[in-house]
Short mmCIF file of C-alpha atoms in Angstrom, two decimals:
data_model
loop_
_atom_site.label_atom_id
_atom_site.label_comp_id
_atom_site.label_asym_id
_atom_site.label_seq_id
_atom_site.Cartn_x
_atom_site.Cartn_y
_atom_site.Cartn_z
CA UNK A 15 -1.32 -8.85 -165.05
CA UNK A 16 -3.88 -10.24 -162.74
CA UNK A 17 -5.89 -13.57 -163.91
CA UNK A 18 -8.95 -11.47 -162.69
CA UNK A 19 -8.98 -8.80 -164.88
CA UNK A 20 -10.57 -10.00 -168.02
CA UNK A 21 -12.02 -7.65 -170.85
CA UNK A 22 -15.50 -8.27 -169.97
CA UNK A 23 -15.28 -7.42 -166.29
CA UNK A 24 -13.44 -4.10 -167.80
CA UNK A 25 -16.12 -3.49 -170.06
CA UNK A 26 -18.95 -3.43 -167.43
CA UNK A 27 -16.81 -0.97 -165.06
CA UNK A 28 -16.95 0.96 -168.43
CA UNK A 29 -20.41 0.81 -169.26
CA UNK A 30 -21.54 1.71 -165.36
CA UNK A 31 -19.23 4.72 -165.18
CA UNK A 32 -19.87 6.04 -168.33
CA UNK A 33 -23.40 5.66 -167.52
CA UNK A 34 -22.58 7.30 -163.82
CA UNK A 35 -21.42 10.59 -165.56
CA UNK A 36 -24.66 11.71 -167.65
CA UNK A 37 -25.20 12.19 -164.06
CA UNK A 38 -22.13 12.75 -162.46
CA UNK A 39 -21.33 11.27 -159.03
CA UNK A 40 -18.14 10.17 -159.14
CA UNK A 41 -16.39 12.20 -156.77
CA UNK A 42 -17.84 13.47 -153.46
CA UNK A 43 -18.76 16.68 -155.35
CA UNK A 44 -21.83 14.55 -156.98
CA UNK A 45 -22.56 17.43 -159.27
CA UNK A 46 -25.17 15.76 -161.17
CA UNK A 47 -24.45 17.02 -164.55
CA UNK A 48 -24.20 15.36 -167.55
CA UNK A 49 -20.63 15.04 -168.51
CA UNK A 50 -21.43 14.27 -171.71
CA UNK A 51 -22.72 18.04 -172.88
CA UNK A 52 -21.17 20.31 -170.44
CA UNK A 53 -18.23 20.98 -168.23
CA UNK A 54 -19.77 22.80 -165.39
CA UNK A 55 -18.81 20.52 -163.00
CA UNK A 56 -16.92 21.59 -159.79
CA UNK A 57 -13.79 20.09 -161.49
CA UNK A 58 -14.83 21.64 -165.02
CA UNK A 59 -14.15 18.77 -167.37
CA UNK A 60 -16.50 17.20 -169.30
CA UNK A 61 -15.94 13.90 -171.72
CA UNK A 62 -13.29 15.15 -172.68
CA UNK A 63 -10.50 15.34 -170.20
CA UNK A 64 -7.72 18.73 -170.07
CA UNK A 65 -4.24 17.84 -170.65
CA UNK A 66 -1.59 19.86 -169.33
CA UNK A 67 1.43 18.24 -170.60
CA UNK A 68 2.80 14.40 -171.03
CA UNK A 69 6.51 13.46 -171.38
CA UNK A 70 8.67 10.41 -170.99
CA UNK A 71 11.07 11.34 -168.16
CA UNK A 72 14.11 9.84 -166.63
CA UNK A 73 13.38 7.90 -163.30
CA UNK A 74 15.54 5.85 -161.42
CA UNK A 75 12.79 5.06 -158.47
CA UNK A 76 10.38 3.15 -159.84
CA UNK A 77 10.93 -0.57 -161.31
CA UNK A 78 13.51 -0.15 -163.50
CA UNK A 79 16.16 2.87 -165.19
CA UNK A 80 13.95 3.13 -167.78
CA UNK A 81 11.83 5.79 -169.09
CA UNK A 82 8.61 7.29 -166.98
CA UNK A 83 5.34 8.30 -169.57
CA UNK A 84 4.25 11.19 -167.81
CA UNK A 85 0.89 12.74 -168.16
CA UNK A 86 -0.67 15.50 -165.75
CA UNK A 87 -4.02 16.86 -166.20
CA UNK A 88 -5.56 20.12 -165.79
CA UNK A 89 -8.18 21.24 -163.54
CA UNK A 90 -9.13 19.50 -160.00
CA UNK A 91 -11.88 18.49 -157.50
CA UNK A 92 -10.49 20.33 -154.74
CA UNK A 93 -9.71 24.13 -154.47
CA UNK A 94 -6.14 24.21 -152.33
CA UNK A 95 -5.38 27.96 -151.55
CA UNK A 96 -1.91 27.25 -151.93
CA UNK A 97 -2.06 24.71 -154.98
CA UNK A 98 1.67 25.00 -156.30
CA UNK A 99 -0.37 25.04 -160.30
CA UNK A 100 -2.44 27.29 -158.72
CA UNK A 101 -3.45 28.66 -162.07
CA UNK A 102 -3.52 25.53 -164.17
CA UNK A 103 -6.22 23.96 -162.08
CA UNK A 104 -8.20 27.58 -160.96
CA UNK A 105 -7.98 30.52 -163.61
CA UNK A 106 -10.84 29.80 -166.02
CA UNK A 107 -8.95 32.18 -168.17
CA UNK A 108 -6.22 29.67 -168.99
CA UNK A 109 -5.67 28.28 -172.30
CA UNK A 110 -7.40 24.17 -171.73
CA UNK A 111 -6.00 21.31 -174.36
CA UNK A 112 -9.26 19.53 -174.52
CA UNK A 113 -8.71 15.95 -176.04
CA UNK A 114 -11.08 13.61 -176.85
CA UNK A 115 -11.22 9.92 -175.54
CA UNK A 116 -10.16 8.09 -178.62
CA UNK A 117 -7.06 10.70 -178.60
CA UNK A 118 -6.43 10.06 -175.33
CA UNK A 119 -6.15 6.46 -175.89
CA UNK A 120 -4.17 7.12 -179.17
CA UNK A 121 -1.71 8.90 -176.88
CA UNK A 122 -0.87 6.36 -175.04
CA UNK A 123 -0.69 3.56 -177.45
CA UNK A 124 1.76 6.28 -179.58
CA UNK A 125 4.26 6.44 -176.44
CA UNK A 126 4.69 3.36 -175.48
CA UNK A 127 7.63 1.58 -176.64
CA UNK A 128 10.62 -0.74 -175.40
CA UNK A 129 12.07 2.59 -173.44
CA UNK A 130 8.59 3.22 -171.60
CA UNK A 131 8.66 0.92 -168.01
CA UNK A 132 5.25 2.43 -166.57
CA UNK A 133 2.70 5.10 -167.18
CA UNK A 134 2.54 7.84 -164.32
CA UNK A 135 -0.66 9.38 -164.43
CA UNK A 136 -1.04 12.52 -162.27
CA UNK A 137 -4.17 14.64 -161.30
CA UNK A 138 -7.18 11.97 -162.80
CA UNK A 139 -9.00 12.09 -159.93
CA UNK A 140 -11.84 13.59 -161.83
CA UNK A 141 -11.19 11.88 -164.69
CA UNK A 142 -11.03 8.71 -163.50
CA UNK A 143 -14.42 7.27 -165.95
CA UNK A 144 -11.61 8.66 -168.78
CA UNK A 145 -8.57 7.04 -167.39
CA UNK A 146 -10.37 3.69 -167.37
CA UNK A 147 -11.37 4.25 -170.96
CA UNK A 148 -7.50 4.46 -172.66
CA UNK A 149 -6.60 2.08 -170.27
CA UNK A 150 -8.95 -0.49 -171.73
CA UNK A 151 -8.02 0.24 -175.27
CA UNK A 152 -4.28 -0.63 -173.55
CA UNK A 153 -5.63 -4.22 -172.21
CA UNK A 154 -7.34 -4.98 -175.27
CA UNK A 155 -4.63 -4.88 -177.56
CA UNK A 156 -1.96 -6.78 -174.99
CA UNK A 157 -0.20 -3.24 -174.50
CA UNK A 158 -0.96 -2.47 -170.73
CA UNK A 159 2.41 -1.57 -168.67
CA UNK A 160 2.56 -0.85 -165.00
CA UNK A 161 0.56 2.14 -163.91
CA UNK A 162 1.21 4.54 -161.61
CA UNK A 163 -1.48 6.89 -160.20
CA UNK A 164 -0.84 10.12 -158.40
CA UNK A 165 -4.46 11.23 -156.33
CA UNK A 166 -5.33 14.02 -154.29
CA UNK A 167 -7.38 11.41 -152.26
CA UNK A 168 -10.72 12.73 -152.83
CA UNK A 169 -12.30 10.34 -154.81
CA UNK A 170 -14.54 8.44 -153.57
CA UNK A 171 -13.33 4.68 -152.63
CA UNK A 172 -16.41 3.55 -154.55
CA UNK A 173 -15.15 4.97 -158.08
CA UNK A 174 -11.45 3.92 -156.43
CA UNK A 175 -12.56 0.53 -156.49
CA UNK A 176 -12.73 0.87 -160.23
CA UNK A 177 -9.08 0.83 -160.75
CA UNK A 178 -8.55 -2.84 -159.07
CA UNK A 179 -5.96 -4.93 -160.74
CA UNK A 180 -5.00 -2.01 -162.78
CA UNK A 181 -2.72 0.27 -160.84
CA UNK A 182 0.79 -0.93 -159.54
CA UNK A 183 1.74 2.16 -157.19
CA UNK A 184 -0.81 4.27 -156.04
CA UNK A 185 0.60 7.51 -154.97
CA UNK A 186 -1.31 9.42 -152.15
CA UNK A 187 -1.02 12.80 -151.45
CA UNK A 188 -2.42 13.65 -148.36
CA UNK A 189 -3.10 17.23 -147.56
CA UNK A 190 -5.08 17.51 -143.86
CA UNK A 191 -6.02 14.96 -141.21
CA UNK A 192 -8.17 17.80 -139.35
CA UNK A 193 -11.17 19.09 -140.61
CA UNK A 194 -11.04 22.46 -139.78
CA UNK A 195 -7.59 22.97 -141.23
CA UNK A 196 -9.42 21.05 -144.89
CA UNK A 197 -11.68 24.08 -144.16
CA UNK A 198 -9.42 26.77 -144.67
CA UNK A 199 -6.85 25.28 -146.77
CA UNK A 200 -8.87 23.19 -148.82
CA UNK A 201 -12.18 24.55 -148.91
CA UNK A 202 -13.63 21.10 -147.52
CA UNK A 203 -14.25 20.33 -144.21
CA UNK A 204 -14.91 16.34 -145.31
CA UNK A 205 -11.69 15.72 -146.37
CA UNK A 206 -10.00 13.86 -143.91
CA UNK A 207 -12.80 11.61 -143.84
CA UNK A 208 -12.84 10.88 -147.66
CA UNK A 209 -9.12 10.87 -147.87
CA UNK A 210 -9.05 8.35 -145.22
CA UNK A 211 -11.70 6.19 -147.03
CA UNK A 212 -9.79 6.18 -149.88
CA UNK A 213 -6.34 5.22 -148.69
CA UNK A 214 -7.70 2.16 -147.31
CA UNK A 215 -9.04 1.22 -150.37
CA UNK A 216 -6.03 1.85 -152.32
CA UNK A 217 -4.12 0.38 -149.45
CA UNK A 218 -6.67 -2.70 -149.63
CA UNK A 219 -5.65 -3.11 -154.06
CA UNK A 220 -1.78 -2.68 -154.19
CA UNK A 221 -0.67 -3.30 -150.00
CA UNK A 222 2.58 -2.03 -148.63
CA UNK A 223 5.21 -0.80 -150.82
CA UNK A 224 8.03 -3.65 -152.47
CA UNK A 225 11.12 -2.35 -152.72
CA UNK A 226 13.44 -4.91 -154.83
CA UNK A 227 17.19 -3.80 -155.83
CA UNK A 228 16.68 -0.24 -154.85
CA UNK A 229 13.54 0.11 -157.59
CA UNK A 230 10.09 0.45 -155.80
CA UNK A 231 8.14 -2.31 -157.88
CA UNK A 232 4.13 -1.96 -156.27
CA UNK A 233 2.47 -0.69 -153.63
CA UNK A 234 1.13 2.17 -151.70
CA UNK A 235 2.81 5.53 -151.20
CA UNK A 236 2.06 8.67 -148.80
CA UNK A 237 3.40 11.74 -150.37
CA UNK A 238 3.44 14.54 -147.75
CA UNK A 239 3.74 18.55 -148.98
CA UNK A 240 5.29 20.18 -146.25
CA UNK A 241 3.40 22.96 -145.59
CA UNK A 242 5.13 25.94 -142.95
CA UNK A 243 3.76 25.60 -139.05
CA UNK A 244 2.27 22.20 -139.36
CA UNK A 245 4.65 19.70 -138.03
CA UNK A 246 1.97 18.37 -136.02
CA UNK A 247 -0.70 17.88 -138.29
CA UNK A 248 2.12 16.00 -140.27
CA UNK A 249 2.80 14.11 -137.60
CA UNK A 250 -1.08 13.14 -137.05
CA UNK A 251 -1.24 11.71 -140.78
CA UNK A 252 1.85 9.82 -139.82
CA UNK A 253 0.39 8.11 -136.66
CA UNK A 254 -2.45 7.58 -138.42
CA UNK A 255 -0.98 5.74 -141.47
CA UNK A 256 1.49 3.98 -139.74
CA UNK A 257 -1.73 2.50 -137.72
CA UNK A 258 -2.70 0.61 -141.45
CA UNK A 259 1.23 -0.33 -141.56
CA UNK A 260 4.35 0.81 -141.38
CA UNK A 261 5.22 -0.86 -144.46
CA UNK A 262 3.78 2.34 -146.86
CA UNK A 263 5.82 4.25 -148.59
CA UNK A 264 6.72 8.15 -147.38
CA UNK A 265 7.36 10.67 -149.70
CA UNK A 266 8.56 13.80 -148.08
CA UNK A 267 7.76 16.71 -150.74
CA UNK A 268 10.35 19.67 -149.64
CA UNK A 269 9.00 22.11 -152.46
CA UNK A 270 6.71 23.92 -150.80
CA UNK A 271 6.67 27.83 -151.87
CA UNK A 272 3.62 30.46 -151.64
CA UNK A 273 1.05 30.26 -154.44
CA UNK A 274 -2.56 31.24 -155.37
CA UNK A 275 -4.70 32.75 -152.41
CA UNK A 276 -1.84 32.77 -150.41
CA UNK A 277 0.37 35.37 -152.20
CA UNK A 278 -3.40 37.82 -151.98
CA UNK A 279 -4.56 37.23 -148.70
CA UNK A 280 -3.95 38.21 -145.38
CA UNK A 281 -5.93 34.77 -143.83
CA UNK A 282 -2.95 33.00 -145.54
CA UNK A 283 -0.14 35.05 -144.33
CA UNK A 284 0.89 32.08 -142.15
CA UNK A 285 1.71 29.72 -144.77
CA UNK A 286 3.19 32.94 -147.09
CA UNK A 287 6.79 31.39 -146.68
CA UNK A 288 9.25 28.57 -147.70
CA UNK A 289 9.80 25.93 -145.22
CA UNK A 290 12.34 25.81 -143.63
CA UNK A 291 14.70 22.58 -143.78
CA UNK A 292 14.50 21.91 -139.84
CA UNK A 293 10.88 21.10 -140.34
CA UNK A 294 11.18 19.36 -143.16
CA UNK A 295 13.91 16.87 -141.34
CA UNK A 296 11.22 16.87 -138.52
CA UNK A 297 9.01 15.04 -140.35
CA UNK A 298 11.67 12.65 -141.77
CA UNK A 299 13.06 12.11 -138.39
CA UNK A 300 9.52 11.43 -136.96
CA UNK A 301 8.50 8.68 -139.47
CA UNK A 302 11.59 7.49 -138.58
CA UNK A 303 10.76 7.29 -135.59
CA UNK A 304 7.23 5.38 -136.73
CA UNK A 305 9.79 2.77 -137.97
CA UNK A 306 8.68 3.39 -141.52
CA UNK A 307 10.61 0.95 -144.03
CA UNK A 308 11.03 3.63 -146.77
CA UNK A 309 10.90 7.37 -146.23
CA UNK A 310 12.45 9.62 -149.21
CA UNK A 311 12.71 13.24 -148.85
CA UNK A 312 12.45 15.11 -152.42
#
């Protein structure tokens, strides 16, 4: 743990974010609802964050062989046509797990034991006032592990800069570099310009990625979702991240298959296929060819 993280200077990261969200700006949605009594914020959540699922999974990538804590949350600050949970994160119909903060907290404490090496935290974007909150019931009780946090990069770097000294491996998933493609795939044309914003800052709290005995131990990670027809958008975020160092991680996600908008409409019909494996090896051999130390295709 960092000798700069000290309950106190937790506590007042608390006190302005939970302060922040009876009038919400802490994403670049800046709703500017209170949190507190409703959920009709663009990400629908309100104090109490949606929980999908959590699990403690096997993992042989990260740290150690031992056991991953899991926990992915429902609902979203972006509106991807082709979100792969599509209808987790964009049927209002679907059945939500609300949970309060003190059971959120509870959770964790519950799960972690001597077979638990890190917590993976995955879609808290929104929630990241939340996040902070169980994490600081961790720290206070001498029970904090390695984190890892999976964004959609549209936070902004301001809340981002929240998480300092907490997070081990940020995990970045970065969707468009162009803004008119963030238009039509994404629903915002700002993206690119928040996502960039944010991956420095992440880059600037954990740097490039460690790799020691075949077990990534800290640092930044690109995951890439290979989307059909855009090798050379891919290639774009590649130029452009290699540009900050060549040192971050690449994650090359190979799972791509039509979801959500894209299965109803005809503007989508481009991206209503698989991928096909020659462009996923395109995009491995490229960062390659960026002389990227680690690049995993999965």
């Amino acid at each position: 743990m960092n000798d700069s993280l000290t309950q106190p200077s937790l506590q007042e990261r608390l006190d302005f974010l939970f302060e922040m969200i009876k009038n919400c700006e802490g994403c670049f949605r800046t709703c500017h609802i209170n949190r507190y009594q409703s959920d009709k914020t663009y990400c629908r959540t309100s104090i109490h964050p949606v929980l999908y699922f959590f699990s403690k999974i096997e993992d042989s990538i990260f740290f150690s062989k031992k056991k991953l804590l899991y926990l992915y949350f429902q609902h979203c600050n972006l509106r991807c046509v082709y979100c792969i949970d599509y209808e987790i994160h964009q049927n209002q119909s679907i059945e939500e797990k609300k949970i309060t903060l003190a059971q959120y907290a509870e959770l964790l404490k519950q799960n972690i034991d001597q077979t638990i090496k890190a917590i993976y935290f995955v879609n808290v974007d929104h929630i990241i006032p939340h996040t902070l909150y169980a994490l600081h019931q961790l720290y206070i009780q001498k029970s904090l592990i390695p984190i890892i946090f999976e964004t959609n990069g549209f936070a902004l770097h301001s809340t981002v800069k929240f998480l300092r000294d907490l997070i081990t491996i940020f995990i970045f998933n970065f969707k468009f570099i162009t803004p008119e493609l963030a238009r039509l795939y994404l629903k915002e044309e700002s993206y690119p310009i928040i996502a960039k914003d944010t991956l420095i800052e992440m880059y600037n709290q954990v740097g490039d990625c460690i790799i020691e005995k075949n077990f990534i131990k800290k640092g930044l990670i690109v995951k890439l979702l290979i989307l059909p027809g855009f090798a050379n958008e891919y290639k774009k975020i590649l130029e452009y991240i290699a540009s900050i160092s060549n040192k971050i991680g690449i994650f090359i996600d190979s799972n791509y298959k039509p979801s959500g908008k894209v299965l109803k409409q005809e503007l989508y019909k481009n991206i209503n296929r698989t991928t096909a494996k020659e462009e996923i090896l395109q995009i491995f051999d490229y960062a390659k060819q960026l002389d990227f130390s680690l690049v995993k295709i999965f």
